[in-house]
Amino acid sequence: MIGRLTGRLLEKQPPHLVLDVQGVGYELEASMNTLLGLPAVGEDCQLFTHLVVREDAQLLYGFGKEPERRLFRELIKISGVGPRLALAILSGMEQADFIRCVHDEDSRALTRLPGVGKKTADRLIIEMRDRLKHWTIPKDDGLSEMARASQPQPPVTHPLADAEAALVALGYKPVEAAKMLSGLETGASTEALIKAALARKMAS
């Protein structure tokens, strides 16, 4: 079981990244909150990980903070919620907001997430309510400490196209992803565009 990796960030193409650990490149998928907290490509970072073994693949997921990984592991225990949907949930809202939605039984907010319909939202609230009963709401659950020490991001060739592809990978339909990005600052980085698009979606 791979529980944590420390190495140099080789690639960052949301929601995917590659981490070089002593000459071995590990491919991981991560939530947008984790990706936004990563340093620039070429810098060192540390990620908590969760390995999913399937018949046709071994998938590694990375998290900037251990509580995010813990929530991911709780989510995938729920019937109908696989790793991809769990990652979309963690990308669509911060951990503190998800906990509030469950505590407040706000199924409407949860249905704004990709792949979450009314039945899934209700199931999330019912099954996560007791599990999150003793969880404290983080005061700063957004970017990890890595973001505070990160260097400026290098320029990206096609940030808008990359942002749209990342949103589609998270589960949004292409037309919906394009609408979420419409009118946003085209000179922004891929990560900034994705963050703004997700914020717009949750506020709608």
PDB file of N, CA, C and O in Angstrom, residues 19-58:
ATOM      1  N   LEU A  19       4.624  12.653 -10.371  1.00  0.00           N
ATOM      2  CA  LEU A  19       5.580  12.958  -9.312  1.00  0.00           C
ATOM      3  C   LEU A  19       6.791  12.045  -9.452  1.00  0.00           C
ATOM      4  O   LEU A  19       6.653  10.820  -9.530  1.00  0.00           O
ATOM      5  N   ASP A  20       7.984  12.643  -9.524  1.00  0.00           N
ATOM      6  CA  ASP A  20       9.226  11.884  -9.642  1.00  0.00           C
ATOM      7  C   ASP A  20       9.755  11.594  -8.245  1.00  0.00           C
ATOM      8  O   ASP A  20      10.166  12.501  -7.515  1.00  0.00           O
ATOM      9  N   VAL A  21       9.756  10.324  -7.871  1.00  0.00           N
ATOM     10  CA  VAL A  21      10.257   9.909  -6.566  1.00  0.00           C
ATOM     11  C   VAL A  21      11.483   9.023  -6.790  1.00  0.00           C
ATOM     12  O   VAL A  21      11.358   7.866  -7.185  1.00  0.00           O
ATOM     13  N   GLN A  22      12.653   9.598  -6.608  1.00  0.00           N
ATOM     14  CA  GLN A  22      13.920   8.878  -6.776  1.00  0.00           C
ATOM     15  C   GLN A  22      13.998   8.178  -8.134  1.00  0.00           C
ATOM     16  O   GLN A  22      14.366   7.013  -8.231  1.00  0.00           O
ATOM     17  N   GLY A  23      13.614   8.911  -9.177  1.00  0.00           N
ATOM     18  CA  GLY A  23      13.742   8.394 -10.533  1.00  0.00           C
ATOM     19  C   GLY A  23      12.550   7.617 -11.048  1.00  0.00           C
ATOM     20  O   GLY A  23      12.516   7.241 -12.221  1.00  0.00           O
ATOM     21  N   VAL A  24      11.558   7.381 -10.198  1.00  0.00           N
ATOM     22  CA  VAL A  24      10.346   6.670 -10.613  1.00  0.00           C
ATOM     23  C   VAL A  24       9.210   7.682 -10.727  1.00  0.00           C
ATOM     24  O   VAL A  24       8.925   8.425  -9.786  1.00  0.00           O
ATOM     25  N   GLY A  25       8.567   7.726 -11.892  1.00  0.00           N
ATOM     26  CA  GLY A  25       7.473   8.669 -12.108  1.00  0.00           C
ATOM     27  C   GLY A  25       6.134   8.056 -11.744  1.00  0.00           C
ATOM     28  O   GLY A  25       5.710   7.065 -12.352  1.00  0.00           O
ATOM     29  N   TYR A  26       5.475   8.618 -10.752  1.00  0.00           N
ATOM     30  CA  TYR A  26       4.158   8.139 -10.318  1.00  0.00           C
ATOM     31  C   TYR A  26       3.069   9.016 -10.921  1.00  0.00           C
ATOM     32  O   TYR A  26       3.074  10.239 -10.731  1.00  0.00           O
ATOM     33  N   GLU A  27       2.136   8.400 -11.629  1.00  0.00           N
ATOM     34  CA  GLU A  27       0.989   9.119 -12.175  1.00  0.00           C
ATOM     35  C   GLU A  27      -0.135   9.102 -11.146  1.00  0.00           C
ATOM     36  O   GLU A  27      -0.488   8.044 -10.626  1.00  0.00           O
ATOM     37  N   LEU A  28      -0.681  10.285 -10.854  1.00  0.00           N
ATOM     38  CA  LEU A  28      -1.745  10.393  -9.871  1.00  0.00           C
ATOM     39  C   LEU A  28      -2.879  11.249 -10.405  1.00  0.00           C
ATOM     40  O   LEU A  28      -2.680  12.062 -11.309  1.00  0.00           O
ATOM     41  N   GLU A  29      -4.047  11.061  -9.826  1.00  0.00           N
ATOM     42  CA  GLU A  29      -5.165  11.974 -10.037  1.00  0.00           C
ATOM     43  C   GLU A  29      -5.409  12.689  -8.718  1.00  0.00           C
ATOM     44  O   GLU A  29      -5.258  12.096  -7.638  1.00  0.00           O
ATOM     45  N   ALA A  30      -5.781  13.958  -8.797  1.00  0.00           N
ATOM     46  CA  ALA A  30      -5.974  14.740  -7.579  1.00  0.00           C
ATOM     47  C   ALA A  30      -7.156  15.671  -7.734  1.00  0.00           C
ATOM     48  O   ALA A  30      -7.556  16.025  -8.849  1.00  0.00           O
ATOM     49  N   SER A  31      -7.716  16.082  -6.607  1.00  0.00           N
ATOM     50  CA  SER A  31      -8.811  17.052  -6.635  1.00  0.00           C
ATOM     51  C   SER A  31      -8.261  18.416  -7.011  1.00  0.00           C
ATOM     52  O   SER A  31      -7.061  18.673  -6.923  1.00  0.00           O
ATOM     53  N   MET A  32      -9.153  19.312  -7.409  1.00  0.00           N
ATOM     54  CA  MET A  32      -8.700  20.646  -7.793  1.00  0.00           C
ATOM     55  C   MET A  32      -8.160  21.408  -6.594  1.00  0.00           C
ATOM     56  O   MET A  32      -7.247  22.215  -6.733  1.00  0.00           O
ATOM     57  N   ASN A  33      -8.675  21.157  -5.404  1.00  0.00           N
ATOM     58  CA  ASN A  33      -8.143  21.822  -4.218  1.00  0.00           C
ATOM     59  C   ASN A  33      -6.686  21.438  -3.990  1.00  0.00           C
ATOM     60  O   ASN A  33      -5.858  22.277  -3.638  1.00  0.00           O
ATOM     61  N   THR A  34      -6.365  20.165  -4.204  1.00  0.00           N
ATOM     62  CA  THR A  34      -4.976  19.726  -4.064  1.00  0.00           C
ATOM     63  C   THR A  34      -4.118  20.299  -5.173  1.00  0.00           C
ATOM     64  O   THR A  34      -3.014  20.809  -4.933  1.00  0.00           O
ATOM     65  N   LEU A  35      -4.611  20.252  -6.412  1.00  0.00           N
ATOM     66  CA  LEU A  35      -3.834  20.751  -7.547  1.00  0.00           C
ATOM     67  C   LEU A  35      -3.548  22.245  -7.428  1.00  0.00           C
ATOM     68  O   LEU A  35      -2.457  22.712  -7.763  1.00  0.00           O
ATOM     69  N   LEU A  36      -4.519  22.990  -6.924  1.00  0.00           N
ATOM     70  CA  LEU A  36      -4.319  24.427  -6.763  1.00  0.00           C
ATOM     71  C   LEU A  36      -3.294  24.739  -5.678  1.00  0.00           C
ATOM     72  O   LEU A  36      -2.700  25.812  -5.663  1.00  0.00           O
ATOM     73  N   GLY A  37      -3.087  23.798  -4.773  1.00  0.00           N
ATOM     74  CA  GLY A  37      -2.117  24.007  -3.710  1.00  0.00           C
ATOM     75  C   GLY A  37      -0.721  23.526  -4.024  1.00  0.00           C
ATOM     76  O   GLY A  37       0.196  23.714  -3.221  1.00  0.00           O
ATOM     77  N   LEU A  38      -0.533  22.916  -5.193  1.00  0.00           N
ATOM     78  CA  LEU A  38       0.775  22.393  -5.556  1.00  0.00           C
ATOM     79  C   LEU A  38       1.736  23.516  -5.954  1.00  0.00           C
ATOM     80  O   LEU A  38       1.303  24.542  -6.478  1.00  0.00           O
ATOM     81  N   PRO A  39       3.037  23.309  -5.741  1.00  0.00           N
ATOM     82  CA  PRO A  39       4.018  24.294  -6.196  1.00  0.00           C
ATOM     83  C   PRO A  39       4.183  24.206  -7.709  1.00  0.00           C
ATOM     84  O   PRO A  39       3.504  23.422  -8.382  1.00  0.00           O
ATOM     85  N   ALA A  40       5.075  25.001  -8.246  1.00  0.00           N
ATOM     86  CA  ALA A  40       5.326  25.000  -9.689  1.00  0.00           C
ATOM     87  C   ALA A  40       5.980  23.686 -10.120  1.00  0.00           C
ATOM     88  O   ALA A  40       6.629  22.995  -9.321  1.00  0.00           O
ATOM     89  N   VAL A  41       5.792  23.336 -11.379  1.00  0.00           N
ATOM     90  CA  VAL A  41       6.456  22.155 -11.938  1.00  0.00           C
ATOM     91  C   VAL A  41       7.964  22.306 -11.745  1.00  0.00           C
ATOM     92  O   VAL A  41       8.539  23.362 -11.981  1.00  0.00           O
ATOM     93  N   GLY A  42       8.599  21.224 -11.283  1.00  0.00           N
ATOM     94  CA  GLY A  42      10.031  21.263 -11.004  1.00  0.00           C
ATOM     95  C   GLY A  42      10.351  21.411  -9.531  1.00  0.00           C
ATOM     96  O   GLY A  42      11.486  21.164  -9.116  1.00  0.00           O
ATOM     97  N   GLU A  43       9.338  21.792  -8.744  1.00  0.00           N
ATOM     98  CA  GLU A  43       9.521  21.946  -7.297  1.00  0.00           C
ATOM     99  C   GLU A  43       9.179  20.639  -6.579  1.00  0.00           C
ATOM    100  O   GLU A  43       8.497  19.779  -7.110  1.00  0.00           O
ATOM    101  N   ASP A  44       9.665  20.519  -5.341  1.00  0.00           N
ATOM    102  CA  ASP A  44       9.379  19.344  -4.525  1.00  0.00           C
ATOM    103  C   ASP A  44       8.050  19.508  -3.801  1.00  0.00           C
ATOM    104  O   ASP A  44       7.664  20.627  -3.425  1.00  0.00           O
ATOM    105  N   CYS A  45       7.346  18.404  -3.606  1.00  0.00           N
ATOM    106  CA  CYS A  45       6.109  18.427  -2.836  1.00  0.00           C
ATOM    107  C   CYS A  45       5.849  17.054  -2.237  1.00  0.00           C
ATOM    108  O   CYS A  45       6.508  16.072  -2.583  1.00  0.00           O
ATOM    109  N   GLN A  46       4.893  17.012  -1.330  1.00  0.00           N
ATOM    110  CA  GLN A  46       4.517  15.768  -0.667  1.00  0.00           C
ATOM    111  C   GLN A  46       3.016  15.568  -0.779  1.00  0.00           C
ATOM    112  O   GLN A  46       2.245  16.506  -0.598  1.00  0.00           O
ATOM    113  N   LEU A  47       2.604  14.353  -1.086  1.00  0.00           N
ATOM    114  CA  LEU A  47       1.186  14.043  -1.225  1.00  0.00           C
ATOM    115  C   LEU A  47       0.830  12.789  -0.436  1.00  0.00           C
ATOM    116  O   LEU A  47       1.583  11.813  -0.434  1.00  0.00           O
ATOM    117  N   PHE A  48      -0.308  12.823   0.230  1.00  0.00           N
ATOM    118  CA  PHE A  48      -0.887  11.617   0.813  1.00  0.00           C
ATOM    119  C   PHE A  48      -1.599  10.895  -0.321  1.00  0.00           C
ATOM    120  O   PHE A  48      -2.137  11.536  -1.227  1.00  0.00           O
ATOM    121  N   THR A  49      -1.582   9.590  -0.306  1.00  0.00           N
ATOM    122  CA  THR A  49      -2.111   8.850  -1.457  1.00  0.00           C
ATOM    123  C   THR A  49      -3.089   7.751  -1.045  1.00  0.00           C
ATOM    124  O   THR A  49      -3.116   7.304   0.106  1.00  0.00           O
ATOM    125  N   HIS A  50      -3.884   7.347  -2.030  1.00  0.00           N
ATOM    126  CA  HIS A  50      -4.791   6.213  -1.863  1.00  0.00           C
ATOM    127  C   HIS A  50      -4.726   5.397  -3.150  1.00  0.00           C
ATOM    128  O   HIS A  50      -4.931   5.939  -4.240  1.00  0.00           O
ATOM    129  N   LEU A  51      -4.467   4.118  -3.032  1.00  0.00           N
ATOM    130  CA  LEU A  51      -4.328   3.236  -4.190  1.00  0.00           C
ATOM    131  C   LEU A  51      -5.601   2.431  -4.394  1.00  0.00           C
ATOM    132  O   LEU A  51      -6.105   1.796  -3.465  1.00  0.00           O
ATOM    133  N   VAL A  52      -6.131   2.463  -5.611  1.00  0.00           N
ATOM    134  CA  VAL A  52      -7.303   1.673  -5.978  1.00  0.00           C
ATOM    135  C   VAL A  52      -6.859   0.616  -6.982  1.00  0.00           C
ATOM    136  O   VAL A  52      -6.316   0.941  -8.044  1.00  0.00           O
ATOM    137  N   VAL A  53      -7.065  -0.647  -6.653  1.00  0.00           N
ATOM    138  CA  VAL A  53      -6.661  -1.756  -7.525  1.00  0.00           C
ATOM    139  C   VAL A  53      -7.894  -2.349  -8.185  1.00  0.00           C
ATOM    140  O   VAL A  53      -8.829  -2.797  -7.508  1.00  0.00           O
ATOM    141  N   ARG A  54      -7.907  -2.318  -9.527  1.00  0.00           N
ATOM    142  CA  ARG A  54      -8.994  -2.914 -10.290  1.00  0.00           C
ATOM    143  C   ARG A  54      -8.429  -4.032 -11.158  1.00  0.00           C
ATOM    144  O   ARG A  54      -7.215  -4.209 -11.236  1.00  0.00           O
ATOM    145  N   GLU A  55      -9.306  -4.771 -11.796  1.00  0.00           N
ATOM    146  CA  GLU A  55      -8.854  -5.861 -12.656  1.00  0.00           C
ATOM    147  C   GLU A  55      -8.028  -5.351 -13.821  1.00  0.00           C
ATOM    148  O   GLU A  55      -7.087  -6.002 -14.265  1.00  0.00           O
ATOM    149  N   ASP A  56      -8.397  -4.153 -14.323  1.00  0.00           N
ATOM    150  CA  ASP A  56      -7.740  -3.643 -15.522  1.00  0.00           C
ATOM    151  C   ASP A  56      -6.767  -2.491 -15.256  1.00  0.00           C
ATOM    152  O   ASP A  56      -6.143  -1.968 -16.182  1.00  0.00           O
ATOM    153  N   ALA A  57      -6.645  -2.054 -13.997  1.00  0.00           N
ATOM    154  CA  ALA A  57      -5.770  -0.904 -13.732  1.00  0.00           C
ATOM    155  C   ALA A  57      -5.490  -0.759 -12.246  1.00  0.00           C
ATOM    156  O   ALA A  57      -6.229  -1.270 -11.394  1.00  0.00           O
ATOM    157  N   GLN A  58      -4.394  -0.068 -11.950  1.00  0.00           N
ATOM    158  CA  GLN A  58      -4.083   0.357 -10.586  1.00  0.00           C
ATOM    159  C   GLN A  58      -4.028   1.884 -10.604  1.00  0.00           C
ATOM    160  O   GLN A  58      -3.187   2.463 -11.278  1.00  0.00           O
TER     161      GLN A  58
END
